[in-house]
Structure formats: C-alpha cells, structure tokens
Amino acid sequence: MTTPRTRGARLLSGAAAGALALAAVAATPSLAQAAERPAAERSSKAGNEAGLRAAVARANRKDGLDRLKLRDDVRFNGRLGGAIEVTDDLVLNARGFTIDAKGVDRIFTVADGARLVVKNARLRGGAPATGESGGAILVNGELVVRNTSMLANQVTGTGASGGAVFNDGGKVLISDSRLARNTATRAGGAIEADEGLTQLIGTRMVKNSTGDEPGNGGALHLTGAGAVEITSSWVGGNSAGAEGGGLWNSADGTFIVDRTRIEGNTAGGAEADQGGGGIYNDGGFLQVTGSSITGNTATGAAGSGGGLLNNLGTVEVVETTVADNEAPRAGGGIEANGGDTTVRRSSLTDNTAGAAPGNGGGLHITGTGTVDVVGSVVSGNTALAEGGGLWNSAGGVFTVRGSEITDNVAAGAAADQGGGGLYNEMGDLTVRGSTVTGNTAPGAAGSGGGIFNNQGTLAVVQSDVSGNDAQRAGGAIEANVGTTSVLRSSLNDNTAGAAPGNGGAFHLTGAGVVDVAGTEVRGNSASAEGGGLWNSAGGTFTVTGSEIVGNTAGGNDADQGGGGLYNDGGTLTLRDSTVSDNTATGTAGSGGGLLNKGTLEVVGTTFDANTSVRAGGAIETTDATTVALRDVVMTGNDTGAAPGNGGGLHITAAGVVTYDGGRVTGNNADNEGGGLWNSATGVLTVTDVVVTGNTAPTNPDNHNDGGVFTIDGTPVPATP
C-alpha cells in the first residue's frame, strides 16, 4: 500500500529512473571522492557546540573544501540555535566523539549543492520540530557517512519520516556504520529516501522503528522515483506499524539489496495486502541477490509475506536464503500480490503461514500475478491450510523449473485443502524438471501430499513427484476438477492414508480431465482404492505409454482395491502401457491391476504379475459398466482364495466387455476361471485372443457363471 507523501512527487519513471540514477553513480566520482577534492582546502577544530557551529559557519562563507575535527563530545543546549546548516563542502572527522542534539533539533541540514562527509562519529539525540523529517540529518545535497553511529534520533508528528536521515532528493552514501534505535512516526525508522540516490555499504540498521501513520519501512523507506542500493549490510530487529519491517520500496523506486542480511524484522499491518516483515515492495523494482531474509514476521491479523511482500511490482530474488519467516495469512516466506516475482537459485526453507487462513508456507500469490521459481529449493515450510511450499491463485501463472520442493507440510483438514508441496487454486501451474518429494497433507481429510490442483490447470513435465503423503487422497497429486497433465515424469512411493485413502499416486475428484503420458507410477499405496491412480465419476482420465508398477490398494470390500488403477464411474482410457506387480491386498480386495466401475478402454497394454485377494488378478469390472479391450496381454496374474475367481479378468454384475486381440496366459485363480470369469448377468465377447495355460481348480482358462460369454463366436457354456 502506498505511503502518503509529505512533499510533492518528482515526476520520474519508476525502475527506469532508478536505473539511471545508479548508472549515474557508476559514471561519476563517488560522493566521498567529490567531497574531499583537494582544491582550496582549509582545516579547523572544534571541542564544543559553539566551536562546531562557528567552524561550520566559516566553512559555509568560503568556497572550497573545509576539514573539521572534533576535540571532544558536542552537546546541544538549545541556546545557540537549531540544526546546523551545511551549504558548502565539508569533511567532519569526529575522531570517535559524539554529537548529541539532546532533542533540541536535528544535527545537520545539507543544502542543495553542498557536500557533507561525516567520519568516525556518534550522532544521537536528534529531534526536529513536530512534523519535520530527518532526525539527525536532512539532505538536499550530498552526504557521505563513514564509520559512524546514528543512535536514538527521532521524528514525530504527522508526516514525519527518516528517524536518522531524510534524503530529500539528494545523494547519500553510508558505509561501515550503524543506525540503531531511531524512530519515525510516518516511515523510515532510520532512513527516509524521497527520490534521489541512497547507498549503504557494510552498514547495520538495527532496532529502528516506525509508528502507525501509516508506519512503513522500519529501517529504510523509499518514496517516489528514487534508487536505493544496500550492499554487505545487516538490517535486523526493526519494526514497522504496517509494512516493511526492514525495508520498503515505492511504486516508482529501484531497490537493490546485495549480500545483505534481513533478519528478525516485524511489520504489524492487519490487512491482507500489508505485512512484509523483512521487505515490502509497493509496485517498484526490487532485486535481492546473495542475501538472507530470515526470522522476519508479519504480525497483523491478516498480515502476509513474513519475509517479503511484493505488491504489484517486480521482484527478483537471486541466490538468496528466505528462511524461518512467518505470516498469519499467507506467504510465510514471500507473498506476491499480483506483479511479477522471480526466485532464482535460492532457497525458501522453514517458513510458516499461520491460521488466517494459512496458505503458502514458502510463497503465496494473490491475484493475477506471475511467479517463476527456477533452480531453487523449497523445503521444510508449513501452511496451516493449503500449499505448504507454494500456493498459486486464480488468475495466477506460476512456473517451477529445475527446483526441489521437499518436506513441506499443509495441514488443512478439509477435503479441498492440503497440497503439501504445491497448491493451485484455479490458476495455471507448471512444474517442469523438478523434484517434489517428502511433502505431506496430514489434515483430517487433507489431500494432495505433493500437489493439489483445485479447479485450475496443472502441467507436471519431466519431474519426480515421489515419497509424498496425504491423509485422504492423492498421495502425490490431487486434482479437484480442472485439467491436469503429467508428462514424462515419475510418481513413485507416495501414500494415501485412511480417510478413506484413495489414489496413492494420483486422485481425481469431480469432472476433471487428466492426461498421464510417458510416466512411471511405481511403489505407491492407498489404504482403500487405487494404489497408483484413481478416477472419479464424471472424470476423464487417459494414461498413455506409461508404467504402472508395484502399487498397492488395501480396501477390504469387494468393490475396493484396484492396486494399479481404480475407475470410480468415470471414463478411463489406458493405451500402450504396462500394468505389473500391483496388488489389491484387502480381505475382499479386487482388481490387482485395475478395478473398473465406469467406462473403460484399454489398448495395446500388458497386465503382468498383478494379484488380488477376491477376484480379478489383472482386471475387475463391476456394476453396469462398458469395457473395451484391444490387443491386451494378461500374463502371470493371480487372485487368491476369497473366493479367488478370474485370475486375468473378472466381471461382477451386468458389465459388458468386448475383448479383441491379445493373449491371456499363465494366470491363476484359486477357485474358478484362471484366465477369464464372466458373471451371471455379464456379457463377455472375446475375439482373436489366445486364452491358454491358465490355472484354476475349476475351468482353468474360461469360466461362465451364467451370463453371455462367447469366444470367436462360440458360446462358453455356463458352469452349474
């Protein structure tokens, strides 16, 4: 949110203006070099307030550079005047002594065209009149500060900003210094930069604060089209009443943070677009490189962006650690409210989004923004509701490339909550060349241990989504409606728990569309149904050129199981794939390879070495379903002793199955129909299929329990 200004805005153009300002610094002598030009130098000393004022006055009257050294501490007494105005070039070497304004006024005002260099000083106690800015120094010209402390300066009243320094369109360079315990009512607890150029090198800004009018930028606040560059510094323990506990950038500002620690800052704004415990970017350009943003907090009721909040601006986070930050609403590490946010070669670790509602432990996007996470690690983050690692909004475009999303937790208890690694809320999410492992959705009905796609568009490409866990469904991926594609990826060793525990790797809820191609689905488990993949009533689910191997479903009922795949009334198409070594382990578990309760088409696919306890070692189809099998091979499948029917294919109830081309060999049933088993009301038509070498105590190849069963036009008689 925009911080109200106290002066008219200079009309510069956002990031371009800041870039020009930084370029100008690179092309011209530094402030320190310019301030210490040797021409017309004069030197003097001062040991008290009167001496200091007199020395500065003499320097102002004569052209050229003056050098002034302190011989003792200087304390203002209020009888000799207010702020000391510098109107010409002056170098002040305090030699470790203190200038204490004692609350009389600010210490220095640097006029337009003047240059002041302050070295080896302690500047404290500055306090200008109510409503004025710049507690210690007001800069209209140029200021260089070296090896200096600015302590306990303050500005109060409406519009008062810059507890220590107010850069009013000038140039400021502060190096190897410390700014601590400075306060401002409006903004910039330590520094307020109103346009101009402000640079900090090797400097600490600690325990500075702003009030609540509005209270932005606990350490440093930029207003207007200025430029700020902070290098090799520490911004710690600062607080802002509303936004940017550490740093705050304006809509037209350019803000560069390089090799700097942003640590332990707090922002207290209560609104959803407030917070940014470490940094707040209000529409400008912000780049954070080689830095750490750790232990910051957005404390307000709906505060967001514990580490960083990007409000409609452009943010680049490069080679930076964002860790241990916290926000009540969303974006424990980073909140992106629209705008463009890039996280490159960085880490988002151990951040937390609280209970209001608690989405996006690592990063959360609100609105129609764009987020790109590249070559980064998102690990150990927690969201109390959705998206333990990352959360994408309706209208958001979110891309994850070459990254690791590991060991994150989303604890939401509802069936449409979870997404331990990533949550996509009706937006556009792409995960490419990445790893999503060890994430959990442990809530009572939490779903999507790795990824939850809620009515959006999700593409998982050349990625590994493995070792994730969900309590309800979708150990790796839960799709609630929407469109989901999984291409050339692996979904391995994921788990769906006991509430009810469907879709160990992938679960679709509602009338969504899913496409799985060139993918390995291996070693997953579901407590009830669909150890590998689970399709809903109304869902359209296509699997092409994939391997469904070694998955387990533990449901005990006769219509549960589906070790590899489970189709719960939707449309399932399986092409050119392998379904092997899957198991339905429950007491009456059926369909070791696949259990179908909807419309099923299987083409050019092999079912091998799948097992079930009740029926359908390879395939179980039940209810009034329609099944088309073409060029399907069933070999080495087995069904157990409860009762143990249909080692290859088993039809329950009035299903209609056509089987054209293929082979049914080497399958076993402990009771009837080692190869094929048809129910009393089923219709099974088999053409050009080799059915041989199967085993069962009764009818080892084919068993007809009274329905319509033909092989190459010849009826298979019913067995009494």
CSV table of C-alpha atoms in Angstrom, one decimal, residues 57-494:
chain,number,residue,atom,x,y,z
A,57,ALA,CA,29.6,28.8,9.6
A,58,ARG,CA,33.2,29.8,8.5
A,59,ALA,CA,33.2,26.9,6.0
A,60,ASN,CA,29.9,28.0,4.6
A,61,ARG,CA,31.2,31.5,3.9
A,62,LYS,CA,34.2,30.4,1.9
A,63,ASP,CA,34.3,28.4,-1.3
A,64,GLY,CA,36.2,25.1,-1.4
A,65,LEU,CA,36.6,22.2,0.9
A,66,ASP,CA,36.9,22.5,4.6
A,67,ARG,CA,38.0,19.9,7.0
A,68,LEU,CA,36.9,19.9,10.6
A,69,LYS,CA,38.0,17.7,13.5
A,70,LEU,CA,36.3,17.3,16.9
A,71,ARG,CA,38.4,17.5,20.0
A,72,ASP,CA,35.6,16.5,22.4
A,73,ASP,CA,32.0,15.5,22.6
A,74,VAL,CA,29.5,18.1,21.5
A,75,ARG,CA,26.1,18.5,23.2
A,76,PHE,CA,23.4,20.9,22.1
A,77,ASN,CA,21.9,23.1,24.8
A,78,GLY,CA,19.1,24.8,22.9
A,79,ARG,CA,20.5,28.3,23.4
A,80,LEU,CA,22.7,28.5,20.3
A,81,GLY,CA,20.2,27.6,17.7
A,82,GLY,CA,18.7,24.6,16.0
A,83,ALA,CA,20.1,22.4,13.2
A,84,ILE,CA,23.5,23.3,11.8
A,85,GLU,CA,23.2,24.0,8.1
A,86,VAL,CA,25.9,23.0,5.7
A,87,THR,CA,25.9,25.0,2.5
A,88,ASP,CA,29.4,24.2,1.1
A,89,ASP,CA,31.8,21.2,1.0
A,90,LEU,CA,32.7,20.0,4.5
A,91,VAL,CA,34.5,16.9,5.9
A,92,LEU,CA,33.9,16.3,9.6
A,93,ASN,CA,36.1,13.8,11.3
A,94,ALA,CA,34.7,13.3,14.8
A,95,ARG,CA,37.6,11.1,15.8
A,96,GLY,CA,35.2,8.9,17.8
A,97,PHE,CA,33.5,11.7,19.7
A,98,THR,CA,29.7,12.2,20.0
A,99,ILE,CA,27.4,14.9,18.7
A,100,ASP,CA,24.3,14.8,20.9
A,101,ALA,CA,21.5,17.1,19.9
A,102,LYS,CA,19.7,16.4,23.2
A,103,GLY,CA,16.3,16.6,21.5
A,104,VAL,CA,16.9,20.3,20.6
A,105,ASP,CA,16.6,19.8,16.8
A,106,ARG,CA,18.2,17.7,14.1
A,107,ILE,CA,22.0,17.9,13.9
A,108,PHE,CA,22.7,18.9,10.3
A,109,THR,CA,20.9,20.1,7.3
A,110,VAL,CA,22.8,19.7,4.0
A,111,ALA,CA,21.7,22.2,1.5
A,112,ASP,CA,21.3,21.7,-2.2
A,113,GLY,CA,24.7,21.9,-3.9
A,114,ALA,CA,26.6,21.2,-0.7
A,115,ARG,CA,28.5,18.0,0.3
A,116,LEU,CA,29.0,16.8,3.9
A,117,VAL,CA,31.3,13.9,4.8
A,118,VAL,CA,30.9,12.6,8.4
A,119,LYS,CA,33.5,10.2,9.7
A,120,ASN,CA,34.2,8.4,12.9
A,121,ALA,CA,31.2,10.0,14.7
A,122,ARG,CA,28.3,9.2,17.0
A,123,LEU,CA,25.3,11.2,16.1
A,124,ARG,CA,22.5,10.9,18.6
A,125,GLY,CA,19.5,12.7,20.2
A,126,GLY,CA,18.4,14.5,17.0
A,127,ALA,CA,14.7,15.5,17.1
A,128,PRO,CA,13.4,18.3,14.8
A,129,ALA,CA,10.1,20.1,15.3
A,130,THR,CA,6.9,18.0,15.2
A,131,GLY,CA,6.0,17.1,11.6
A,132,GLU,CA,9.6,17.6,10.2
A,133,SER,CA,11.7,14.8,8.8
A,134,GLY,CA,15.4,13.7,9.2
A,135,GLY,CA,16.1,13.2,12.9
A,136,ALA,CA,19.9,13.6,12.6
A,137,ILE,CA,20.5,14.8,9.1
A,138,LEU,CA,18.3,16.3,6.4
A,139,VAL,CA,19.9,16.0,2.9
A,140,ASN,CA,19.1,18.1,-0.1
A,141,GLY,CA,22.6,17.9,-1.5
A,142,GLU,CA,25.1,15.1,-0.9
A,143,LEU,CA,26.0,13.2,2.2
A,144,VAL,CA,28.7,10.6,2.9
A,145,VAL,CA,28.8,8.8,6.3
A,146,ARG,CA,31.7,6.5,7.3
A,147,ASN,CA,32.4,4.5,10.4
A,148,THR,CA,29.6,6.4,12.2
A,149,SER,CA,26.8,5.5,14.6
A,150,MET,CA,23.4,7.2,14.4
A,151,LEU,CA,21.6,6.4,17.6
A,152,ALA,CA,18.2,7.2,19.2
A,153,ASN,CA,17.3,10.0,16.8
A,154,GLN,CA,13.6,10.6,16.2
A,155,VAL,CA,11.0,12.4,14.2
A,156,THR,CA,7.4,12.8,15.4
A,157,GLY,CA,4.1,14.1,14.2
A,158,THR,CA,2.1,13.7,11.0
A,159,GLY,CA,4.3,13.1,8.0
A,160,ALA,CA,7.5,12.8,10.0
A,161,SER,CA,9.9,10.4,8.3
A,162,GLY,CA,13.5,9.3,8.5
A,163,GLY,CA,14.3,8.9,12.2
A,164,ALA,CA,18.0,9.4,11.5
A,165,VAL,CA,18.4,10.6,7.8
A,166,PHE,CA,16.0,12.1,5.3
A,167,ASN,CA,17.3,12.2,1.8
A,168,ASP,CA,15.1,14.8,0.1
A,169,GLY,CA,16.1,14.1,-3.5
A,170,GLY,CA,19.9,14.2,-2.9
A,171,LYS,CA,22.6,11.6,-2.8
A,172,VAL,CA,23.5,9.7,0.3
A,173,LEU,CA,26.3,7.1,0.9
A,174,ILE,CA,26.6,5.4,4.3
A,175,SER,CA,29.4,2.9,4.8
A,176,ASP,CA,30.7,0.8,7.7
A,177,SER,CA,28.2,2.5,10.0
A,178,ARG,CA,25.4,1.7,12.5
A,179,LEU,CA,21.9,3.1,12.7
A,180,ALA,CA,20.1,2.0,15.8
A,181,ARG,CA,17.0,2.8,17.9
A,182,ASN,CA,15.9,5.6,15.6
A,183,THR,CA,12.2,6.2,15.3
A,184,ALA,CA,9.8,7.9,12.8
A,185,THR,CA,6.0,8.4,13.0
A,186,ARG,CA,5.3,8.0,9.3
A,187,ALA,CA,8.0,6.0,7.6
A,188,GLY,CA,11.7,5.2,7.5
A,189,GLY,CA,12.6,4.5,11.1
A,190,ALA,CA,16.3,5.1,10.3
A,191,ILE,CA,16.3,6.5,6.8
A,192,GLU,CA,13.7,8.1,4.5
A,193,ALA,CA,14.7,8.5,0.9
A,194,ASP,CA,12.4,10.8,-1.1
A,195,GLU,CA,13.7,10.2,-4.6
A,196,GLY,CA,17.5,10.8,-5.1
A,197,LEU,CA,20.1,8.1,-4.6
A,198,THR,CA,20.8,6.3,-1.3
A,199,GLN,CA,23.6,3.7,-0.9
A,200,LEU,CA,24.5,1.7,2.1
A,201,ILE,CA,27.7,-0.4,2.3
A,202,GLY,CA,28.8,-2.6,5.2
A,203,THR,CA,26.2,-0.9,7.4
A,204,ARG,CA,23.9,-2.1,10.2
A,205,MET,CA,20.4,-0.9,10.7
A,206,VAL,CA,19.1,-2.4,13.9
A,207,LYS,CA,16.1,-1.9,16.2
A,208,ASN,CA,14.8,1.1,14.3
A,209,SER,CA,11.0,1.6,14.2
A,210,THR,CA,8.1,3.5,12.7
A,211,GLY,CA,4.7,4.4,14.2
A,212,ASP,CA,1.4,3.7,12.5
A,213,GLU,CA,0.8,6.8,10.4
A,214,PRO,CA,0.9,4.6,8.3
A,215,GLY,CA,4.1,3.1,9.6
A,216,ASN,CA,6.2,1.7,6.7
A,217,GLY,CA,9.8,0.9,6.4
A,218,GLY,CA,11.1,0.1,9.9
A,219,ALA,CA,14.7,0.7,8.9
A,220,LEU,CA,14.5,2.4,5.4
A,221,HIS,CA,11.7,3.7,3.3
A,222,LEU,CA,11.9,5.0,-0.3
A,223,THR,CA,9.3,7.4,-1.6
A,224,GLY,CA,9.0,8.3,-5.2
A,225,ALA,CA,11.2,7.5,-8.1
A,226,GLY,CA,14.5,7.2,-6.2
A,227,ALA,CA,17.1,4.5,-6.1
A,228,VAL,CA,18.4,2.5,-3.1
A,229,GLU,CA,21.4,0.2,-3.1
A,230,ILE,CA,22.2,-1.8,0.0
A,231,THR,CA,25.4,-3.9,-0.1
A,232,SER,CA,27.1,-6.2,2.5
A,233,SER,CA,24.9,-4.8,5.3
A,234,TRP,CA,22.6,-6.0,8.1
A,235,VAL,CA,19.0,-5.0,8.6
A,236,GLY,CA,17.9,-6.6,11.9
A,237,GLY,CA,15.3,-6.3,14.6
A,238,ASN,CA,13.5,-3.3,13.0
A,239,SER,CA,9.7,-2.8,13.2
A,240,ALA,CA,7.1,-1.0,11.2
A,241,GLY,CA,3.5,-0.4,12.2
A,242,ALA,CA,2.1,-1.5,8.9
A,243,GLU,CA,4.5,-2.6,6.1
A,244,GLY,CA,8.1,-3.4,5.5
A,245,GLY,CA,9.5,-4.1,8.9
A,246,GLY,CA,13.0,-3.8,7.5
A,247,LEU,CA,12.8,-2.1,4.0
A,248,TRP,CA,10.1,-0.5,1.9
A,249,ASN,CA,10.2,0.3,-1.8
A,250,SER,CA,7.9,2.7,-3.6
A,251,ALA,CA,5.9,2.2,-6.8
A,252,ASP,CA,8.5,4.1,-8.9
A,253,GLY,CA,11.5,3.1,-7.0
A,254,THR,CA,14.5,0.9,-7.9
A,255,PHE,CA,15.8,-1.0,-4.9
A,256,ILE,CA,18.8,-3.3,-4.9
A,257,VAL,CA,19.8,-5.5,-2.0
A,258,ASP,CA,23.1,-7.4,-2.4
A,259,ARG,CA,24.9,-9.7,0.1
A,260,THR,CA,22.9,-8.4,3.0
A,261,ARG,CA,21.1,-9.9,6.0
A,262,ILE,CA,17.5,-9.0,6.5
A,263,GLU,CA,16.8,-10.6,9.9
A,264,GLY,CA,14.3,-10.5,12.7
A,265,ASN,CA,12.2,-7.6,11.5
A,266,THR,CA,8.4,-7.2,12.0
A,267,ALA,CA,5.6,-5.5,10.2
A,268,GLY,CA,2.2,-5.1,12.0
A,269,GLY,CA,-0.3,-4.2,9.3
A,270,ALA,CA,-3.6,-6.0,9.8
A,271,GLU,CA,-4.8,-6.1,6.1
A,272,ALA,CA,-4.2,-8.9,3.6
A,273,ASP,CA,-2.0,-6.6,1.4
A,274,GLN,CA,0.0,-5.4,4.4
A,275,GLY,CA,3.0,-7.1,6.1
A,276,GLY,CA,6.3,-7.8,4.5
A,277,GLY,CA,8.1,-8.4,7.7
A,278,GLY,CA,11.5,-8.1,6.1
A,279,ILE,CA,10.8,-6.2,2.9
A,280,TYR,CA,7.8,-4.6,1.2
A,281,ASN,CA,7.8,-3.7,-2.5
A,282,ASP,CA,4.9,-1.4,-3.3
A,283,GLY,CA,4.9,-1.7,-7.1
A,284,GLY,CA,8.5,-0.8,-7.8
A,285,PHE,CA,11.5,-2.9,-8.9
A,286,LEU,CA,13.2,-4.9,-6.2
A,287,GLN,CA,16.2,-7.1,-6.6
A,288,VAL,CA,17.7,-9.2,-3.7
A,289,THR,CA,20.9,-11.0,-4.6
A,290,GLY,CA,23.2,-13.2,-2.5
A,291,SER,CA,21.4,-12.3,0.7
A,292,SER,CA,19.4,-13.8,3.5
A,293,ILE,CA,15.9,-12.9,4.6
A,294,THR,CA,15.4,-14.8,7.9
A,295,GLY,CA,13.3,-14.8,11.0
A,296,ASN,CA,11.1,-11.9,9.9
A,297,THR,CA,7.4,-11.7,10.8
A,298,ALA,CA,4.2,-10.1,9.6
A,299,THR,CA,2.3,-9.9,12.8
A,300,GLY,CA,-1.1,-8.3,11.8
A,301,ALA,CA,-4.4,-10.2,11.9
A,302,ALA,CA,-4.2,-10.9,8.1
A,303,GLY,CA,-0.6,-9.9,7.6
A,304,SER,CA,1.1,-11.5,4.7
A,305,GLY,CA,4.7,-12.0,3.4
A,306,GLY,CA,6.7,-12.8,6.6
A,307,GLY,CA,9.9,-12.4,4.7
A,308,LEU,CA,8.9,-10.3,1.7
A,309,LEU,CA,5.7,-8.9,0.2
A,310,ASN,CA,5.6,-7.9,-3.5
A,311,ASN,CA,2.6,-5.6,-4.0
A,312,LEU,CA,2.0,-5.3,-7.8
A,313,GLY,CA,5.7,-4.8,-8.5
A,314,THR,CA,8.6,-6.6,-10.0
A,315,VAL,CA,10.8,-8.7,-7.6
A,316,GLU,CA,13.9,-10.8,-8.4
A,317,VAL,CA,15.3,-13.0,-5.6
A,318,VAL,CA,18.6,-14.5,-6.7
A,319,GLU,CA,21.0,-16.7,-4.8
A,320,THR,CA,19.2,-15.8,-1.6
A,321,THR,CA,18.0,-17.7,1.5
A,322,VAL,CA,14.5,-17.0,2.7
A,323,ALA,CA,14.1,-18.9,5.9
A,324,ASP,CA,12.2,-19.0,9.2
A,325,ASN,CA,9.8,-16.2,8.4
A,326,GLU,CA,6.2,-16.2,9.4
A,327,ALA,CA,2.9,-14.6,8.4
A,328,PRO,CA,-0.6,-15.2,9.8
A,329,ARG,CA,-2.5,-15.1,6.5
A,330,ALA,CA,-0.3,-16.2,3.6
A,331,GLY,CA,3.2,-16.3,2.2
A,332,GLY,CA,5.3,-17.2,5.2
A,333,GLY,CA,8.4,-16.6,3.1
A,334,ILE,CA,7.1,-14.5,0.2
A,335,GLU,CA,3.7,-13.0,-0.6
A,336,ALA,CA,3.2,-11.9,-4.2
A,337,ASN,CA,0.1,-9.7,-4.6
A,338,GLY,CA,0.0,-9.6,-8.3
A,339,GLY,CA,3.1,-8.3,-10.1
A,340,ASP,CA,6.0,-10.4,-11.3
A,341,THR,CA,8.1,-12.4,-8.9
A,342,THR,CA,11.1,-14.5,-9.8
A,343,VAL,CA,13.0,-16.7,-7.3
A,344,ARG,CA,16.2,-18.0,-8.9
A,345,ARG,CA,18.9,-20.3,-7.4
A,346,SER,CA,17.5,-19.5,-4.0
A,347,SER,CA,16.0,-21.4,-1.0
A,348,LEU,CA,12.7,-21.0,0.7
A,349,THR,CA,13.0,-23.0,3.9
A,350,ASP,CA,11.2,-23.4,7.2
A,351,ASN,CA,8.8,-20.6,6.7
A,352,THR,CA,5.3,-20.7,8.1
A,353,ALA,CA,1.8,-19.4,7.1
A,354,GLY,CA,-0.5,-19.3,10.1
A,355,ALA,CA,-4.2,-19.8,10.6
A,356,ALA,CA,-5.8,-16.8,8.9
A,357,PRO,CA,-6.3,-18.9,6.7
A,358,GLY,CA,-2.7,-20.1,6.4
A,359,ASN,CA,-1.8,-20.6,2.8
A,360,GLY,CA,1.6,-20.8,1.0
A,361,GLY,CA,4.2,-21.5,3.7
A,362,GLY,CA,7.1,-20.7,1.4
A,363,LEU,CA,5.4,-18.5,-1.3
A,364,HIS,CA,1.9,-17.4,-1.9
A,365,ILE,CA,0.5,-15.5,-4.9
A,366,THR,CA,-2.7,-13.4,-4.7
A,367,GLY,CA,-4.5,-12.2,-7.9
A,368,THR,CA,-3.3,-12.2,-11.4
A,369,GLY,CA,0.4,-12.1,-10.9
A,370,THR,CA,3.3,-14.2,-12.4
A,371,VAL,CA,5.7,-16.2,-10.4
A,372,ASP,CA,8.8,-18.1,-11.7
A,373,VAL,CA,10.7,-20.4,-9.3
A,374,VAL,CA,13.9,-21.5,-11.0
A,375,GLY,CA,16.7,-23.7,-9.8
A,376,SER,CA,15.6,-23.3,-6.2
A,377,VAL,CA,14.9,-25.3,-3.1
A,378,VAL,CA,11.6,-25.0,-1.3
A,379,SER,CA,11.9,-27.1,1.9
A,380,GLY,CA,10.5,-27.5,5.4
A,381,ASN,CA,7.8,-24.9,5.0
A,382,THR,CA,4.4,-25.2,6.7
A,383,ALA,CA,1.0,-23.8,5.9
A,384,LEU,CA,-1.8,-24.5,8.4
A,385,ALA,CA,-4.3,-24.8,5.4
A,386,GLU,CA,-3.0,-25.1,1.9
A,387,GLY,CA,0.2,-25.1,-0.1
A,388,GLY,CA,2.9,-25.9,2.4
A,389,GLY,CA,5.6,-24.9,0.0
A,390,LEU,CA,3.9,-22.9,-2.8
A,391,TRP,CA,0.4,-21.6,-3.5
A,392,ASN,CA,-1.0,-20.2,-6.7
A,393,SER,CA,-4.1,-18.0,-7.1
A,394,ALA,CA,-7.0,-17.9,-9.5
A,395,GLY,CA,-5.6,-15.9,-12.4
A,396,GLY,CA,-2.0,-16.6,-11.4
A,397,VAL,CA,0.6,-18.0,-13.7
A,398,PHE,CA,3.1,-20.0,-11.7
A,399,THR,CA,6.1,-21.9,-13.1
A,400,VAL,CA,8.5,-24.1,-11.2
A,401,ARG,CA,11.6,-25.1,-13.1
A,402,GLY,CA,14.6,-27.2,-12.1
A,403,SER,CA,13.7,-26.9,-8.4
A,404,GLU,CA,13.3,-29.1,-5.3
A,405,ILE,CA,10.1,-29.0,-3.4
A,406,THR,CA,10.8,-31.1,-0.3
A,407,ASP,CA,9.5,-31.9,3.1
A,408,ASN,CA,6.8,-29.2,3.2
A,409,VAL,CA,3.5,-29.6,5.2
A,410,ALA,CA,0.0,-28.3,4.5
A,411,ALA,CA,-2.3,-29.1,7.5
A,412,GLY,CA,-5.8,-28.1,6.3
A,413,ALA,CA,-8.5,-30.5,7.5
A,414,ALA,CA,-11.0,-30.2,4.6
A,415,ALA,CA,-11.1,-32.4,1.5
A,416,ASP,CA,-10.2,-29.5,-0.7
A,417,GLN,CA,-7.3,-28.5,1.4
A,418,GLY,CA,-3.7,-29.8,1.6
A,419,GLY,CA,-1.2,-29.6,-1.2
A,420,GLY,CA,1.8,-30.3,1.0
A,421,GLY,CA,4.3,-29.2,-1.7
A,422,LEU,CA,2.2,-27.0,-4.0
A,423,TYR,CA,-1.4,-25.8,-4.2
A,424,ASN,CA,-3.0,-24.4,-7.4
A,425,GLU,CA,-6.3,-22.5,-6.7
A,426,MET,CA,-7.8,-22.2,-10.2
A,427,GLY,CA,-4.7,-20.8,-11.7
A,428,ASP,CA,-2.1,-22.0,-14.2
A,429,LEU,CA,0.7,-24.0,-12.6
A,430,THR,CA,3.6,-25.7,-14.4
A,431,VAL,CA,6.2,-27.9,-12.7
A,432,ARG,CA,9.0,-28.8,-15.1
A,433,GLY,CA,12.2,-30.7,-14.5
A,434,SER,CA,11.7,-30.6,-10.7
A,435,THR,CA,11.5,-32.8,-7.7
A,436,VAL,CA,8.5,-32.9,-5.4
A,437,THR,CA,9.4,-35.2,-2.5
A,438,GLY,CA,8.6,-35.8,1.1
A,439,ASN,CA,5.7,-33.4,1.3
A,440,THR,CA,2.6,-34.1,3.4
A,441,ALA,CA,-1.1,-33.2,3.8
A,442,PRO,CA,-1.8,-34.5,7.3
A,443,GLY,CA,-5.1,-32.8,8.0
A,444,ALA,CA,-8.2,-35.0,8.8
A,445,ALA,CA,-9.2,-35.0,5.1
A,446,GLY,CA,-6.0,-33.4,3.7
A,447,SER,CA,-5.4,-34.3,0.0
A,448,GLY,CA,-2.5,-33.9,-2.5
A,449,GLY,CA,0.5,-34.7,-0.5
A,450,GLY,CA,2.8,-33.4,-3.2
A,451,ILE,CA,0.5,-31.2,-5.4
A,452,PHE,CA,-3.2,-30.1,-5.2
A,453,ASN,CA,-4.8,-28.8,-8.3
A,454,ASN,CA,-8.1,-27.1,-7.3
A,455,GLN,CA,-10.1,-26.4,-10.5
A,456,GLY,CA,-7.1,-25.0,-12.3
A,457,THR,CA,-4.6,-26.1,-15.0
A,458,LEU,CA,-1.7,-28.1,-13.9
A,459,ALA,CA,1.2,-29.5,-16.0
A,460,VAL,CA,3.8,-31.7,-14.5
A,461,VAL,CA,6.6,-32.3,-17.0
A,462,GLN,CA,9.8,-34.3,-16.6
A,463,SER,CA,9.5,-34.2,-12.9
A,464,ASP,CA,9.8,-36.6,-10.0
A,465,VAL,CA,6.8,-36.5,-7.6
A,466,SER,CA,7.8,-39.1,-5.0
A,467,GLY,CA,7.6,-40.0,-1.4
A,468,ASN,CA,4.7,-37.7,-0.6
A,469,ASP,CA,1.8,-38.5,1.7
A,470,ALA,CA,-1.9,-37.4,2.0
A,471,GLN,CA,-4.4,-38.4,4.6
A,472,ARG,CA,-7.5,-38.5,2.4
A,473,ALA,CA,-6.5,-38.9,-1.3
A,474,GLY,CA,-3.8,-38.2,-3.9
A,475,GLY,CA,-0.6,-39.1,-2.1
A,476,ALA,CA,1.4,-37.4,-4.9
A,477,ILE,CA,-1.3,-35.3,-6.7
A,478,GLU,CA,-4.9,-34.5,-6.0
A,479,ALA,CA,-6.9,-32.9,-8.8
A,480,ASN,CA,-10.3,-31.4,-7.9
A,481,VAL,CA,-11.9,-30.9,-11.3
A,482,GLY,CA,-9.7,-28.8,-13.6
A,483,THR,CA,-7.2,-30.0,-16.2
A,484,THR,CA,-4.1,-31.9,-15.2
A,485,SER,CA,-1.3,-33.4,-17.3
A,486,VAL,CA,1.6,-35.5,-16.1
A,487,LEU,CA,4.2,-36.0,-18.9
A,488,ARG,CA,7.4,-38.0,-18.9
A,489,SER,CA,7.5,-37.9,-15.1
A,490,SER,CA,7.6,-40.3,-12.2
A,491,LEU,CA,5.0,-40.7,-9.4
A,492,ASN,CA,6.8,-43.1,-7.0
A,493,ASP,CA,6.4,-44.3,-3.4
A,494,ASN,CA,3.6,-41.9,-2.5
